[in-house]
Amino acid sequence: MTSTPETAATTLDQPTMARTTTLLTNLNTVLARISAASSTFPTTSTSTTRRHRPANKPVRLVAVSKLKPASDILALYSPSSLPEDETSLPSTTTTTTTTTTSIPSATQQLHFGENYFQELLEKSRVLPRGIKWHFIGGLQSNKCASLARDVRGLWAVESVDTEKKAKLLDKGWGERDISSLTEEERQQKLRVFVQVNTSGEEAKSGVEPAATPALCRYIREQCPRLKLQGLMTIGAIARSKESSNENADFVSLIETRQAVVESLGMTEQEADDFELSMGMSSDFEGAIALGSDQVRVGTTIFGERPKKAGANAGSTS
């Protein structure tokens, strides 16, 4: 029987030079596109369809590595881990000359996103603890406590859409084995994004925009171990392929964010820190143009991934 991401054991093989070169080239391209999109974003705007992102706050890239081997993640997190005998890769050979290709330089990628609990759990156990993991898939109530308690290096959960799930994450975070944690890690809260169903699709997870302020208030007031980091949306696939920057799902999330800021009476600093996680491989530049703080990019970096039977509707990368 073929193993699924929920049951297959994860092993850590060293990335090859060829694969590392491909991944770093792709990563550099994405980072350049993010930088270009960020440079054209207005630091002040009177438009209600743009979020005023602080000028000194860079856009965070989450590399979505679901269904990809742990070695791909290692290649981007620690490209210097290649064996010494793979410092260059023959690329062209003729009768007179041989040229070599060196590993492209790149900023170390720290943030990685996973959709499936078991796959994330196993990867977190074999990969370096400095990786900052984001859980971005559909969140099941019976996995919440273990997700918060057992995943090493969990930085954020981006798919909270009910009070029950928030409370279970809060409980699990309090049950962590703190013996191996630094004092800073012990005091740190678990960041959570509330997932908003901006497209209104029944197959999509997420809370309705109108109900979002109440859920955010619950997290702030009833979940002391959680930090309300912001709002996340996946949005409709058709809208993500439109050329216009005015993606209706992004506009809806911006408006929902403003409603939360006003409902919770956030200070100016709290509002600046309250983030938008929107934009994927096909539309992240448009999301940045509208003020996204974080984009989730998978296939543009890692290449196409195999289909998984039973996956939630809608891509997260």
CSV table of C-alpha atoms in Angstrom, one decimal, residues 136 158-159 193-201 204-207 209 230-236 239 247-254 256 275-280 283 287 292 294-296 315-317:
chain,number,residue,atom,x,y,z
A,136,ILE,CA,-1.2,26.4,6.8
A,158,GLU,CA,-2.5,30.2,10.0
A,159,SER,CA,-5.8,28.3,9.7
A,193,PHE,CA,-3.7,33.8,12.0
A,194,VAL,CA,-7.5,33.6,11.7
A,195,GLN,CA,-8.4,32.1,8.3
A,196,VAL,CA,-11.1,34.1,6.6
A,197,ASN,CA,-13.3,32.6,3.8
A,198,THR,CA,-13.3,35.6,1.6
A,199,SER,CA,-14.6,33.8,-1.4
A,200,GLY,CA,-17.7,32.3,0.3
A,201,GLU,CA,-17.0,28.9,-1.2
A,204,LYS,CA,-13.1,26.3,1.8
A,205,SER,CA,-12.2,26.5,5.4
A,206,GLY,CA,-12.4,29.8,7.2
A,207,VAL,CA,-14.6,32.0,9.2
A,209,PRO,CA,-15.8,38.0,7.3
A,230,GLY,CA,-3.2,38.6,11.7
A,231,LEU,CA,-5.6,37.3,9.1
A,232,MET,CA,-5.1,34.8,6.3
A,233,THR,CA,-7.0,33.9,3.1
A,234,ILE,CA,-6.6,31.4,0.3
A,235,GLY,CA,-9.2,32.9,-2.0
A,236,ALA,CA,-10.8,31.6,-5.2
A,239,ARG,CA,-9.5,35.3,-8.9
A,247,ASN,CA,-8.3,40.8,-6.3
A,248,ALA,CA,-11.7,40.7,-4.7
A,249,ASP,CA,-10.5,38.2,-2.0
A,250,PHE,CA,-7.6,40.5,-1.1
A,251,VAL,CA,-9.9,43.5,-0.9
A,252,SER,CA,-12.3,41.6,1.4
A,253,LEU,CA,-9.4,40.6,3.7
A,254,ILE,CA,-8.2,44.2,3.9
A,256,THR,CA,-12.1,42.5,7.3
A,275,GLU,CA,-0.7,41.3,9.6
A,276,LEU,CA,-2.3,40.1,6.3
A,277,SER,CA,-1.2,36.7,5.0
A,278,MET,CA,-2.4,36.6,1.4
A,279,GLY,CA,-0.8,35.9,-2.0
A,280,MET,CA,0.5,32.6,-3.4
A,283,ASP,CA,-0.7,36.2,-7.4
A,287,ALA,CA,-1.1,40.8,-2.9
A,292,SER,CA,0.2,41.9,2.2
A,294,GLN,CA,3.4,37.7,4.1
A,295,VAL,CA,3.2,35.6,0.9
A,296,ARG,CA,3.1,31.8,0.7
A,315,SER,CA,-4.2,25.5,-3.0
A,316,THR,CA,-2.3,27.2,-0.3
A,317,SER,CA,0.8,28.0,-2.3
